[in-house]
Structure formats: structure tokens, C-alpha cells
Amino acid sequence: MKPAYLGIDFGTSGARAIVIDADRQIQAQTSIKFAASIAAADLAESWRTTLFQLIAQLPAELRSQLQSIAINGTSSTVLICDCQGQPIAPPLLYNDARGATALDQVKAIAPPNHTVVSATSSLAKLLWLAEEREQGTGRREQEEDSRSRNLSTYPAPHFLHQADWLSFLLHGKLGISDYHNALKLGYDVGELRYPGWLQRASIPFQLPIVVAPGTPIAPVQVDLSERFGLPTDCMVCAGTTDSIAAFLASGAASPGEAVTSLGSTLVLKLLSEARVDDSHYGIYSHRLGNLWLVGGASNTGGAVLQQFFTAEELQSLSQQIQPDRPSPFNYYPLPKPGERFPINDPALSPRLEPRPNNPVEFLHGLLESIARIEAEGYQRLQQLGATALTQVYTAGGGAKNAAWTMIRSRHLHVPVLPSAQTEAAYGTALLARKGREEQGTMRKEKM
Ligand code: ADP
């Protein structure tokens, strides 16, 4: 039997499943778009349905070959559930900023400038949920309370990330997370434990046990293995977040290799031997085994290009650019005032003058200026201690622009390549494959 590995990505607009073989080749993929408007109360149930639909849509033969499965969710999408794993309040999505009202509490317990100090962090959401429950305004709580007011006699609800809960549906072990999802909950990825300040805080939920992404957790539950024709020993591995999964998909693997995402904004991620965290510039590091994934995000990017050009114009005008000739225009393209990285200036005004009459020259100036900001970004990461840049992979809408790629390599002084794969589900399938292979090695070592 040929082994196969499944990665499932729950992204912002839909979910996708990709199956790879032992040689990392894609064997099947399927996706489902989320409905435009799903009531908050129905979100978790819609995720459950989508998860099972995705698996059902895979060819039966491949399902019978699956050795492992891993799931990524969107970072800081969270929910609370009871001890059976039933959600007891609607999930909070990655961009839900209701945690802003709990920000003072976050600041009171977390070290200054910690990554959790943000209205959308998992910790801010956790404290908001706690507040809601305490005030008795949580939707389900009112029903529960009609039975008993004394919550303290019940085991505390579990606090989970989206990927944790979806993985639980497959393996049945409640309360497990990975250290990519848990970073914005406050988990200390250097020490691999919850920090003292979080342990001392009064939190009315059970926090998940945190393991390395890709760690084999347990085989898929028996009823699911029967329902979908999965091998009974198909292992469910700990997951990750969508952006780390996309990084894993790129092909970057050695220190010095980076991925630039040229989407609406410009996001840089550099694989480094040293960890770099600098809240002034919004730079933080995810752990990747023994390495660190150092990231920074600028407000410049494709959103500004879209203000001036249609997708067709971007394509046709770019073909008329002479990329080996530097543009004389030095812009700072921003959709609105304010920048954090590579320069921190909350009041920085967009600089888009002088504007030449020729649209090709204007676009050349914009692409050249964004490339300059990208190069400054990587310089900033290296200046703060990250490993020297050796190669840049590219993802996002701008990756297909050949003229831009040439302009960027002129500024970056390293090879610039397209990402091998850009789908997060592919990166998560790699994680599932690695988890299963390492489990095999461990077994052999024990024998
Ligand atoms: P996001 O997921 O952040 O919305 P995408 O990765 O889908 O972004 O990329 C969309 C961006 O790509 C748009 O802002 C657009 O300006 C840019 N884009 C699309 N086509 C091109 C092109 N040919 N050259 C440069 N940029 C492009």
C-alpha cells in the first residue's frame, strides 16, 4: 500500500484538503468555500460539517492509504467547550476585536509589549470570554445556569484554538494544542511552558496542553475510521496556523531562507538560528523545531497597487517595464498613513509624488519602491540578529509578476524564486508526513 498524508487548511474564506505521497507529490485536493454569512452560533457546527465533507470528497482509495492527518486553522480563532468538547459559546474569529475591552486586563498580567497585548490575540479573546461568562451574558451559559448557579462545582470549560478543536473531532483527546497556535495565548515557546505570569492569573478555563506542531496525538476515532474508510492506525498529528503552514509549503527549509508574501500587504518571514522579538517594529518569532521563523509585516503592498491599476493593467503594464533599469522614483506606497515595519512611524504619510504621466513609469516606481521596502525589512531583521538572507521564495498575488521579481532580486542581492507550493494545506500535509515518519523512527529506536 502506498502511504498518503492529509493536510487540512481552515483559512479565512474556505477550507481545503491536500493529500501528498511519500515523495511529497500532491495526489488529490479538494476545497469548500465558506458561506458568505454564517451566524456566529452556527460557526463551529459549520466547521465540523466542512471537515467531514472535505474528507468524504477525497477518493476512497487514497483515504484507505492515509497514514496521518494534520489540520491548520487561522491564528487566534478560538472557542470554549465543555468536557465533551461541545462548544458552549460561539467561536471568536481571528479578526474579532471584541477582546479590546479586555486589553487592560491583558496588560495587567502580561509583560509590557508582549505579543498577547493586542485586541485580537487569543489571550485577549480568552479574557473577554471569561468576562462575558462572569456577567452571565454568554448565550449558552444562561441555559446552563437555569440548572445550577454554582459553576465552581463543574470542571472548567476548555479553551481551544480552531485547529485544536477540529483535531479533537478526529482523535477525541480534548485539550491539546501546538506551540504555533499557542504563541498568541502567551505560551512561552522558548521555555516550552506556560509562563509564570499566565499560570498565576486567575483564568476560569482549562488551558490546552501544548506540544510541537506535527506531534502524533492519537489514531483517528474508530467511528470515523469506519465511516470514511481510514486505516485504524491513521494518526492525527498536532496542527499549526495558516500562515506557518503556507511558509512550510514554500520549500524554505534552511536558515537564511525566507518567504515574502506579496498580497494586500507585504509580509516577510526569515528562517533564522537566532530568535528575534521586537515589539517596536511588530517583529516576533515562531519556533520551528530548533530554528526560529522571524516575521515582520509592512502596510505597503498590493492594496496600494489596486488603488491605481486593475489586475489586467498590472499584468500588461508590468510587461512594458525594463526591470534592469532602476526607476528614479522613490515612493513610500501606503493605503493610509501609518507604518510599523521596517520603519515604525504611526503617522508616516504615503509618499506617491511626483507622479509621471506615463503609467508604466509610475508602476515601475511603485514596484521598485515596494522592493526597496522589502530589502529594508530583511535588513532590519538581520540587524536585530536574524541569520543572513540567502534566498527568497515568493507567495501572494505579486509572485507571478516577472518584472517585479527581477527588480526585487536587484534590491535583495539574493536569488528570488516562486514558492514551490503556496497552499497552506500542502504545508500542513508535510507536517502530517513528518509527524508520522518521526513516529516510525521512534518506534524502531525503541525496538
Ligand atoms: P491577499 O490574500 O493578501 O488579499 P493575494 O495574495 O490574493 O492577497 O494578492 C492580491 C494582491 O496581489 C492585490 O493587492 C494585487 O494588487 C496584487 N497583484 C495581483 N496581480 C498582480 C500583478 N500582476 N503584479 C503585481 N501585483 C499583483
Short mmCIF file of C-alpha atoms and ligand atoms in Angstrom, two decimals:
data_model
loop_
_atom_site.label_atom_id
_atom_site.label_comp_id
_atom_site.label_asym_id
_atom_site.label_seq_id
_atom_site.Cartn_x
_atom_site.Cartn_y
_atom_site.Cartn_z
CA MET A 1 0.00 0.00 0.00
CA LYS A 2 1.33 3.44 -0.94
CA PRO A 3 1.35 5.73 2.11
CA ALA A 4 -0.52 9.03 1.88
CA TYR A 5 -0.71 12.04 4.19
CA LEU A 6 -3.53 14.56 4.56
CA GLY A 7 -3.25 18.27 5.35
CA ILE A 8 -6.39 20.30 6.01
CA ASP A 9 -6.40 24.10 5.94
CA PHE A 10 -9.17 26.12 7.55
CA GLY A 11 -8.48 29.57 6.08
CA THR A 12 -10.30 32.87 6.10
CA SER A 13 -12.66 32.23 3.20
CA GLY A 14 -12.80 28.44 2.92
CA ALA A 15 -11.22 25.10 3.74
CA ARG A 16 -9.00 22.90 1.60
CA ALA A 17 -7.64 19.36 1.88
CA ILE A 18 -4.48 18.16 0.13
CA VAL A 19 -3.19 14.59 0.09
CA ILE A 20 0.51 14.00 -0.63
CA ASP A 21 2.52 10.81 -1.06
CA ALA A 22 5.84 9.81 0.49
CA ASP A 23 7.63 11.87 -2.21
CA ARG A 24 5.62 14.98 -1.30
CA GLN A 25 3.71 14.86 -4.59
CA ILE A 26 0.10 16.01 -4.49
CA GLN A 27 -2.25 13.06 -5.03
CA ALA A 28 -5.58 14.82 -4.52
CA GLN A 29 -7.02 18.11 -3.40
CA THR A 30 -10.46 19.39 -2.67
CA SER A 31 -11.90 22.58 -1.24
CA ILE A 32 -15.09 24.07 0.15
CA LYS A 33 -15.88 27.80 0.26
CA PHE A 34 -17.49 29.04 3.46
CA ALA A 35 -20.98 30.51 3.03
CA ALA A 36 -20.90 34.32 2.83
CA SER A 37 -22.71 34.78 6.12
CA ILE A 38 -22.83 32.13 8.80
CA ALA A 39 -24.44 33.06 12.11
CA ALA A 40 -21.85 33.08 14.89
CA ALA A 41 -23.84 30.45 16.79
CA ASP A 42 -23.59 28.06 13.80
CA LEU A 43 -19.88 28.56 13.09
CA ALA A 44 -18.47 25.59 15.00
CA GLU A 45 -21.09 23.27 13.55
CA SER A 46 -20.31 24.51 10.04
CA TRP A 47 -16.60 23.79 10.61
CA ARG A 48 -17.46 20.26 11.76
CA THR A 49 -19.61 19.66 8.66
CA THR A 50 -16.92 21.13 6.37
CA LEU A 51 -14.20 18.96 7.94
CA PHE A 52 -16.15 15.75 7.36
CA GLN A 53 -17.26 16.84 3.87
CA LEU A 54 -13.66 17.52 2.84
CA ILE A 55 -12.59 14.04 3.96
CA ALA A 56 -15.61 12.45 2.25
CA GLN A 57 -14.74 14.25 -1.02
CA LEU A 58 -11.31 12.56 -1.23
CA PRO A 59 -11.04 9.45 -3.42
CA ALA A 60 -11.85 6.34 -1.35
CA GLU A 61 -8.64 4.59 -2.37
CA LEU A 62 -6.48 7.45 -1.08
CA ARG A 63 -8.49 7.59 2.15
CA SER A 64 -7.64 3.94 2.74
CA GLN A 65 -3.92 4.81 2.41
CA LEU A 66 -3.83 7.73 4.85
CA GLN A 67 -1.08 7.35 7.43
CA SER A 68 -1.63 10.68 9.15
CA ILE A 69 -3.70 13.85 9.18
CA ALA A 70 -2.93 17.37 10.44
CA ILE A 71 -5.10 20.50 10.48
CA ASN A 72 -4.23 24.18 10.44
CA GLY A 73 -6.64 26.92 11.50
CA THR A 74 -6.47 30.68 11.31
CA SER A 75 -4.27 32.11 14.03
CA SER A 76 -6.19 33.34 17.11
CA THR A 77 -9.54 31.84 16.07
CA VAL A 78 -10.71 30.36 19.36
CA LEU A 79 -13.63 28.77 21.19
CA ILE A 80 -14.62 27.38 24.59
CA CYS A 81 -16.22 23.99 25.03
CA ASP A 82 -17.44 21.65 27.76
CA CYS A 83 -15.72 18.44 28.83
CA GLN A 84 -17.37 16.55 25.99
CA GLY A 85 -15.91 19.03 23.50
CA GLN A 86 -19.27 20.70 22.78
CA PRO A 87 -18.83 24.45 22.16
CA ILE A 88 -20.57 26.46 24.89
CA ALA A 89 -20.33 29.86 23.19
CA PRO A 90 -19.88 30.96 19.57
CA PRO A 91 -16.23 30.86 18.41
CA LEU A 92 -14.31 34.13 18.06
CA LEU A 93 -12.71 34.55 14.64
CA TYR A 94 -9.09 35.67 14.06
CA ASN A 95 -10.10 39.29 13.32
CA ASP A 96 -12.71 39.66 16.08
CA ALA A 97 -11.60 42.68 18.11
CA ARG A 98 -14.06 42.39 21.00
CA GLY A 99 -11.05 41.47 23.12
CA ALA A 100 -10.23 45.21 23.07
CA THR A 101 -12.40 45.57 26.17
CA ALA A 102 -10.15 43.05 27.97
CA LEU A 103 -6.91 44.69 26.84
CA ASP A 104 -6.35 46.45 30.17
CA GLN A 105 -6.57 43.06 31.89
CA VAL A 106 -4.09 41.59 29.38
CA LYS A 107 -1.71 44.48 30.07
CA ALA A 108 -2.11 43.97 33.81
CA ILE A 109 -0.89 40.35 33.67
CA ALA A 110 1.45 40.16 30.64
CA PRO A 111 4.94 41.67 30.34
CA PRO A 112 4.97 45.04 28.54
CA ASN A 113 4.89 44.80 24.72
CA HIS A 114 4.27 41.04 24.73
CA THR A 115 2.67 39.62 21.52
CA VAL A 116 -0.52 38.93 23.52
CA VAL A 117 -1.04 42.68 24.00
CA SER A 118 -3.40 43.06 21.06
CA ALA A 119 -7.20 43.23 20.84
CA THR A 120 -7.23 40.16 18.55
CA SER A 121 -4.77 37.94 20.48
CA SER A 122 -6.04 34.60 21.79
CA LEU A 123 -5.41 35.80 25.34
CA ALA A 124 -7.47 38.99 24.86
CA LYS A 125 -10.27 36.81 23.49
CA LEU A 126 -9.94 34.40 26.41
CA LEU A 127 -10.26 37.20 28.96
CA TRP A 128 -13.20 38.67 27.06
CA LEU A 129 -14.94 35.28 27.10
CA ALA A 130 -14.21 34.99 30.82
CA GLU A 131 -15.73 38.41 31.43
CA GLU A 132 -18.81 37.51 29.42
CA ARG A 133 -19.30 34.33 31.37
CA GLU A 134 -18.88 36.11 34.65
CA GLN A 135 -21.50 38.66 33.68
CA GLY A 136 -23.76 35.78 32.74
CA THR A 137 -24.32 37.12 29.22
CA GLY A 138 -22.81 34.14 27.41
CA ARG A 139 -25.57 32.62 25.23
CA ARG A 140 -25.41 29.03 26.40
CA GLU A 141 -24.46 29.88 29.94
CA GLN A 142 -27.85 31.28 30.71
CA GLU A 143 -29.40 27.94 29.82
CA GLU A 144 -26.87 26.08 31.95
CA ASP A 145 -27.36 28.47 34.82
CA SER A 146 -31.04 27.73 34.97
CA ARG A 147 -29.94 24.28 36.17
CA SER A 148 -27.29 25.45 38.61
CA ARG A 149 -25.75 28.75 39.56
CA ASN A 150 -22.75 27.14 41.14
CA LEU A 151 -20.31 26.84 38.25
CA SER A 152 -17.41 26.08 40.53
CA THR A 153 -18.68 22.54 41.08
CA TYR A 154 -18.32 21.88 37.34
CA PRO A 155 -14.98 21.24 35.68
CA ALA A 156 -13.88 24.45 34.00
CA PRO A 157 -14.58 24.66 30.26
CA HIS A 158 -11.71 24.06 27.83
CA PHE A 159 -10.23 26.96 25.89
CA LEU A 160 -9.10 25.83 22.43
CA HIS A 161 -7.93 27.20 19.12
CA GLN A 162 -9.83 26.33 15.94
CA ALA A 163 -7.18 23.77 14.85
CA ASP A 164 -7.13 22.19 18.34
CA TRP A 165 -10.89 21.66 18.33
CA LEU A 166 -11.06 20.33 14.77
CA SER A 167 -8.19 17.91 15.51
CA PHE A 168 -10.05 16.82 18.66
CA LEU A 169 -13.05 15.91 16.50
CA LEU A 170 -10.76 13.46 14.71
CA HIS A 171 -8.69 11.99 17.59
CA GLY A 172 -11.02 12.52 20.52
CA LYS A 173 -8.40 13.78 23.02
CA LEU A 174 -9.62 17.06 24.42
CA GLY A 175 -7.34 19.93 25.46
CA ILE A 176 -4.28 19.68 23.20
CA SER A 177 -2.71 22.49 21.20
CA ASP A 178 0.55 23.19 19.38
CA TYR A 179 3.08 25.94 20.03
CA HIS A 180 2.29 27.85 16.84
CA ASN A 181 -1.35 28.31 17.76
CA ALA A 182 -0.49 28.86 21.43
CA LEU A 183 2.01 31.73 20.85
CA LYS A 184 -0.67 34.42 20.98
CA LEU A 185 -2.20 32.79 24.03
CA GLY A 186 1.04 33.64 25.85
CA TYR A 187 2.70 30.20 25.80
CA ASP A 188 6.47 30.55 26.20
CA VAL A 189 7.86 28.93 23.05
CA GLY A 190 11.45 29.36 24.25
CA GLU A 191 10.94 27.58 27.59
CA LEU A 192 8.14 25.34 26.25
CA ARG A 193 5.80 26.04 29.13
CA TYR A 194 3.11 28.47 30.20
CA PRO A 195 4.94 31.41 31.77
CA GLY A 196 4.58 32.17 35.48
CA TRP A 197 2.53 35.33 34.82
CA LEU A 198 -0.08 33.28 32.96
CA GLN A 199 -0.08 30.44 35.49
CA ARG A 200 -0.65 32.94 38.30
CA ALA A 201 -3.50 34.70 36.51
CA SER A 202 -6.99 33.70 37.51
CA ILE A 203 -8.37 32.05 34.40
CA PRO A 204 -11.71 30.23 34.56
CA PHE A 205 -10.84 27.86 31.68
CA GLN A 206 -8.61 24.82 31.24
CA LEU A 207 -5.71 25.81 29.01
CA PRO A 208 -4.59 23.23 26.45
CA ILE A 209 -1.51 21.08 26.87
CA VAL A 210 0.93 22.37 24.23
CA VAL A 211 3.06 20.09 22.03
CA ALA A 212 5.29 20.63 18.97
CA PRO A 213 3.34 21.07 15.71
CA GLY A 214 3.17 17.71 13.91
CA THR A 215 3.42 15.64 17.11
CA PRO A 216 1.36 12.43 16.72
CA ILE A 217 -1.54 12.70 19.19
CA ALA A 218 -3.72 9.60 18.68
CA PRO A 219 -5.21 7.47 15.90
CA VAL A 220 -8.40 8.70 14.29
CA GLN A 221 -11.51 7.68 16.28
CA VAL A 222 -12.91 4.26 15.43
CA ASP A 223 -16.31 5.51 14.21
CA LEU A 224 -14.60 7.93 11.81
CA SER A 225 -12.18 5.33 10.53
CA GLU A 226 -15.21 3.12 9.73
CA ARG A 227 -17.27 5.97 8.28
CA PHE A 228 -14.54 7.22 5.93
CA GLY A 229 -12.62 4.00 5.31
CA LEU A 230 -9.45 5.29 7.00
CA PRO A 231 -6.81 2.87 8.33
CA THR A 232 -7.42 2.26 12.06
CA ASP A 233 -3.89 3.44 12.81
CA CYS A 234 -4.19 6.67 10.77
CA MET A 235 -2.52 9.11 13.16
CA VAL A 236 -3.87 12.59 13.89
CA CYS A 237 -0.94 14.96 14.44
CA ALA A 238 -0.86 18.35 16.17
CA GLY A 239 -1.54 21.20 13.74
CA THR A 240 -0.33 24.73 13.12
CA THR A 241 -1.58 28.13 11.93
CA ASP A 242 -2.44 29.09 8.35
CA SER A 243 0.49 31.43 7.80
CA ILE A 244 3.09 29.00 9.15
CA ALA A 245 1.54 26.25 7.02
CA ALA A 246 1.96 28.49 3.95
CA PHE A 247 5.60 29.04 4.93
CA LEU A 248 6.16 25.27 5.25
CA ALA A 249 4.64 24.84 1.77
CA SER A 250 7.11 27.27 0.17
CA GLY A 251 10.09 24.94 0.20
CA ALA A 252 12.17 27.18 2.51
CA ALA A 253 13.94 24.90 4.97
CA SER A 254 17.43 26.20 5.86
CA PRO A 255 18.46 29.18 7.99
CA GLY A 256 18.74 32.27 5.76
CA GLU A 257 15.84 31.21 3.53
CA ALA A 258 12.82 33.47 3.57
CA VAL A 259 9.33 33.83 2.20
CA THR A 260 7.94 37.18 1.12
CA SER A 261 4.19 37.33 0.75
CA LEU A 262 3.18 39.96 -1.82
CA GLY A 263 -0.53 40.09 -1.05
CA SER A 264 -2.55 43.13 0.02
CA THR A 265 0.27 43.81 2.46
CA LEU A 266 3.96 42.90 2.44
CA VAL A 267 4.81 40.12 4.91
CA LEU A 268 8.35 38.84 5.45
CA LYS A 269 9.34 35.59 7.19
CA LEU A 270 13.00 34.65 7.60
CA LEU A 271 14.18 31.27 8.92
CA SER A 272 16.84 32.03 11.49
CA GLU A 273 19.12 30.38 14.00
CA ALA A 274 18.53 33.23 16.43
CA ARG A 275 15.20 34.29 17.82
CA VAL A 276 14.24 37.95 17.27
CA ASP A 277 11.40 39.71 19.04
CA ASP A 278 10.99 43.47 18.85
CA SER A 279 7.58 44.85 19.62
CA HIS A 280 8.61 48.34 18.46
CA TYR A 281 8.61 47.04 14.90
CA GLY A 282 5.99 44.33 15.47
CA ILE A 283 8.62 41.64 14.88
CA TYR A 284 8.15 38.28 16.56
CA SER A 285 9.43 34.74 16.18
CA HIS A 286 7.63 31.45 15.88
CA ARG A 287 9.52 28.32 16.86
CA LEU A 288 10.25 25.85 14.06
CA GLY A 289 11.97 22.87 15.70
CA ASN A 290 15.45 24.17 16.58
CA LEU A 291 15.08 27.21 14.35
CA TRP A 292 13.05 30.40 14.52
CA LEU A 293 10.73 31.90 11.98
CA VAL A 294 11.24 35.65 12.34
CA GLY A 295 8.46 37.74 10.85
CA GLY A 296 7.58 41.34 10.16
CA ALA A 297 4.71 42.95 8.25
CA SER A 298 4.65 46.27 6.38
CA ASN A 299 1.49 48.15 5.42
CA THR A 300 2.76 48.62 1.89
CA GLY A 301 1.83 46.02 -0.72
CA GLY A 302 -0.68 45.08 -3.39
CA ALA A 303 -3.57 47.04 -1.84
CA VAL A 304 -1.87 50.29 -2.97
CA LEU A 305 -1.30 48.93 -6.49
CA GLN A 306 -5.01 48.14 -6.65
CA GLN A 307 -5.83 51.79 -5.90
CA PHE A 308 -4.29 52.77 -9.24
CA PHE A 309 -4.48 49.73 -11.52
CA THR A 310 -6.78 46.84 -12.41
CA ALA A 311 -5.38 43.29 -12.37
CA GLU A 312 -5.20 43.37 -16.20
CA GLU A 313 -3.32 46.68 -16.17
CA LEU A 314 -0.88 45.34 -13.58
CA GLN A 315 -0.12 42.48 -15.90
CA SER A 316 0.11 44.35 -19.20
CA LEU A 317 1.95 47.45 -17.89
CA SER A 318 4.45 45.29 -15.97
CA GLN A 319 5.43 43.62 -19.24
CA GLN A 320 6.49 47.03 -20.57
CA ILE A 321 8.80 47.77 -17.63
CA GLN A 322 12.56 47.49 -18.13
CA PRO A 323 13.33 45.78 -14.82
CA ASP A 324 17.13 46.02 -15.06
CA ARG A 325 16.89 49.83 -15.19
CA PRO A 326 16.32 51.42 -11.75
CA SER A 327 13.31 53.73 -11.52
CA PRO A 328 14.15 57.33 -10.49
CA PHE A 329 11.05 57.48 -8.23
CA ASN A 330 11.38 56.93 -4.52
CA TYR A 331 7.88 56.40 -3.13
CA TYR A 332 6.55 55.02 0.15
CA PRO A 333 3.29 53.43 -1.03
CA LEU A 334 0.74 53.09 1.81
CA PRO A 335 -3.05 52.74 1.64
CA LYS A 336 -3.35 55.17 4.58
CA PRO A 337 -0.94 56.96 6.96
CA GLY A 338 1.00 54.81 9.42
CA GLU A 339 3.74 52.20 9.25
CA ARG A 340 5.21 49.75 11.78
CA PHE A 341 7.88 47.81 9.88
CA PRO A 342 10.59 48.30 8.63
CA ILE A 343 10.12 51.86 9.95
CA ASN A 344 7.98 52.49 12.98
CA ASP A 345 6.08 55.71 12.42
CA PRO A 346 2.35 55.63 13.20
CA ALA A 347 1.97 58.95 11.35
CA LEU A 348 4.03 58.15 8.24
CA SER A 349 2.23 59.64 5.23
CA PRO A 350 2.00 57.75 1.94
CA ARG A 351 4.58 59.21 -0.49
CA LEU A 352 3.35 58.85 -4.09
CA GLU A 353 4.74 62.01 -5.71
CA PRO A 354 5.95 63.03 -8.21
CA ARG A 355 3.61 61.08 -10.43
CA PRO A 356 4.78 60.71 -14.04
CA ASN A 357 2.21 60.86 -16.87
CA ASN A 358 3.31 57.51 -18.22
CA PRO A 359 1.54 54.73 -16.25
CA VAL A 360 4.39 52.27 -17.00
CA GLU A 361 6.87 54.61 -15.31
CA PHE A 362 4.51 55.15 -12.37
CA LEU A 363 4.03 51.39 -11.86
CA HIS A 364 7.77 50.84 -12.21
CA GLY A 365 8.31 53.43 -9.44
CA LEU A 366 5.75 51.72 -7.20
CA LEU A 367 7.16 48.21 -7.69
CA GLU A 368 10.72 49.48 -7.22
CA SER A 369 9.73 51.31 -4.02
CA ILE A 370 7.96 48.26 -2.53
CA ALA A 371 11.05 46.19 -3.43
CA ARG A 372 13.21 48.77 -1.58
CA ILE A 373 10.97 48.49 1.50
CA GLU A 374 11.19 44.66 1.30
CA ALA A 375 15.00 44.85 1.22
CA GLU A 376 14.99 47.30 4.15
CA GLY A 377 12.72 44.85 6.00
CA TYR A 378 15.15 41.97 5.62
CA GLN A 379 17.99 44.31 6.63
CA ARG A 380 16.06 45.23 9.76
CA LEU A 381 15.54 41.54 10.70
CA GLN A 382 19.26 40.81 10.18
CA GLN A 383 20.32 43.95 12.05
CA LEU A 384 18.31 42.68 15.04
CA GLY A 385 20.10 39.32 14.95
CA ALA A 386 18.38 37.09 12.38
CA THR A 387 20.51 34.81 10.17
CA ALA A 388 21.80 36.46 6.96
CA LEU A 389 19.44 36.20 3.98
CA THR A 390 20.42 33.63 1.31
CA GLN A 391 17.28 33.08 -0.77
CA VAL A 392 13.77 34.47 -1.00
CA TYR A 393 10.68 32.47 -2.03
CA THR A 394 7.61 34.46 -3.02
CA ALA A 395 3.92 33.88 -2.41
CA GLY A 396 0.79 36.00 -2.93
CA GLY A 397 -0.74 37.84 -5.89
CA GLY A 398 2.50 39.67 -6.79
CA ALA A 399 4.56 36.46 -7.06
CA LYS A 400 3.55 35.96 -10.68
CA ASN A 401 4.95 39.35 -11.78
CA ALA A 402 8.25 38.52 -13.56
CA ALA A 403 9.38 42.17 -13.88
CA TRP A 404 8.84 42.70 -10.17
CA THR A 405 10.80 39.54 -9.36
CA MET A 406 13.78 40.94 -11.32
CA ILE A 407 13.52 44.34 -9.66
CA ARG A 408 13.37 42.65 -6.25
CA SER A 409 16.43 40.47 -6.85
CA ARG A 410 18.33 43.66 -7.79
CA HIS A 411 17.48 45.08 -4.34
CA LEU A 412 17.74 41.88 -2.33
CA HIS A 413 21.06 40.64 -3.82
CA VAL A 414 19.95 37.00 -3.40
CA PRO A 415 18.03 34.61 -5.68
CA VAL A 416 14.28 35.24 -5.72
CA LEU A 417 12.13 32.22 -6.59
CA PRO A 418 8.42 31.46 -6.60
CA SER A 419 7.28 29.31 -3.64
CA ALA A 420 7.28 25.59 -4.52
CA GLN A 421 3.70 25.43 -3.27
CA THR A 422 1.59 28.18 -1.80
CA GLU A 423 -1.39 26.32 -0.33
CA ALA A 424 -1.36 26.13 3.46
CA ALA A 425 -2.98 22.66 3.18
CA TYR A 426 0.16 21.44 1.42
CA GLY A 427 2.39 22.71 4.26
CA THR A 428 0.11 21.01 6.77
CA ALA A 429 0.26 17.74 4.79
CA LEU A 430 4.09 17.98 5.04
CA LEU A 431 3.69 18.39 8.79
CA ALA A 432 1.46 15.28 8.96
CA ARG A 433 4.01 13.31 6.91
CA LYS A 434 6.91 14.41 9.11
CA GLY A 435 4.99 13.61 12.31
CA ARG A 436 4.18 10.10 11.10
CA GLU A 437 7.73 9.44 9.87
CA GLU A 438 9.25 10.58 13.15
CA GLN A 439 6.84 8.30 14.99
CA GLY A 440 8.06 5.41 12.82
CA THR A 441 11.67 6.25 13.65
CA MET A 442 10.91 6.44 17.36
CA ARG A 443 9.25 3.02 17.23
CA LYS A 444 12.25 1.49 15.51
CA GLU A 445 14.60 3.05 18.07
CA LYS A 446 12.54 1.53 20.91
CA MET A 447 12.70 -1.96 19.40
P1 ADP B 1 -4.44 38.83 -0.01
O1 ADP B 1 -4.65 37.36 0.23
O2 ADP B 1 -3.50 39.49 0.94
O3 ADP B 1 -5.68 39.62 -0.24
P2 ADP B 1 -3.35 37.97 -2.60
O4 ADP B 1 -2.20 37.10 -2.30
O5 ADP B 1 -4.61 37.38 -3.15
O6 ADP B 1 -3.67 38.95 -1.41
O7 ADP B 1 -2.83 39.06 -3.65
C1 ADP B 1 -3.65 40.12 -4.06
C2 ADP B 1 -2.76 41.32 -4.38
O8 ADP B 1 -1.90 40.97 -5.47
C3 ADP B 1 -3.57 42.51 -4.83
O9 ADP B 1 -3.49 43.52 -3.85
C4 ADP B 1 -2.94 42.94 -6.15
O10 ADP B 1 -2.59 44.30 -6.14
C5 ADP B 1 -1.69 42.10 -6.28
N1 ADP B 1 -1.49 41.66 -7.66
C6 ADP B 1 -2.32 40.94 -8.43
N2 ADP B 1 -1.79 40.75 -9.66
C7 ADP B 1 -0.59 41.36 -9.67
C8 ADP B 1 0.45 41.55 -10.62
N3 ADP B 1 0.36 41.06 -11.85
N4 ADP B 1 1.54 42.24 -10.25
C9 ADP B 1 1.64 42.75 -9.01
N5 ADP B 1 0.71 42.62 -8.07
C10 ADP B 1 -0.40 41.94 -8.38
#
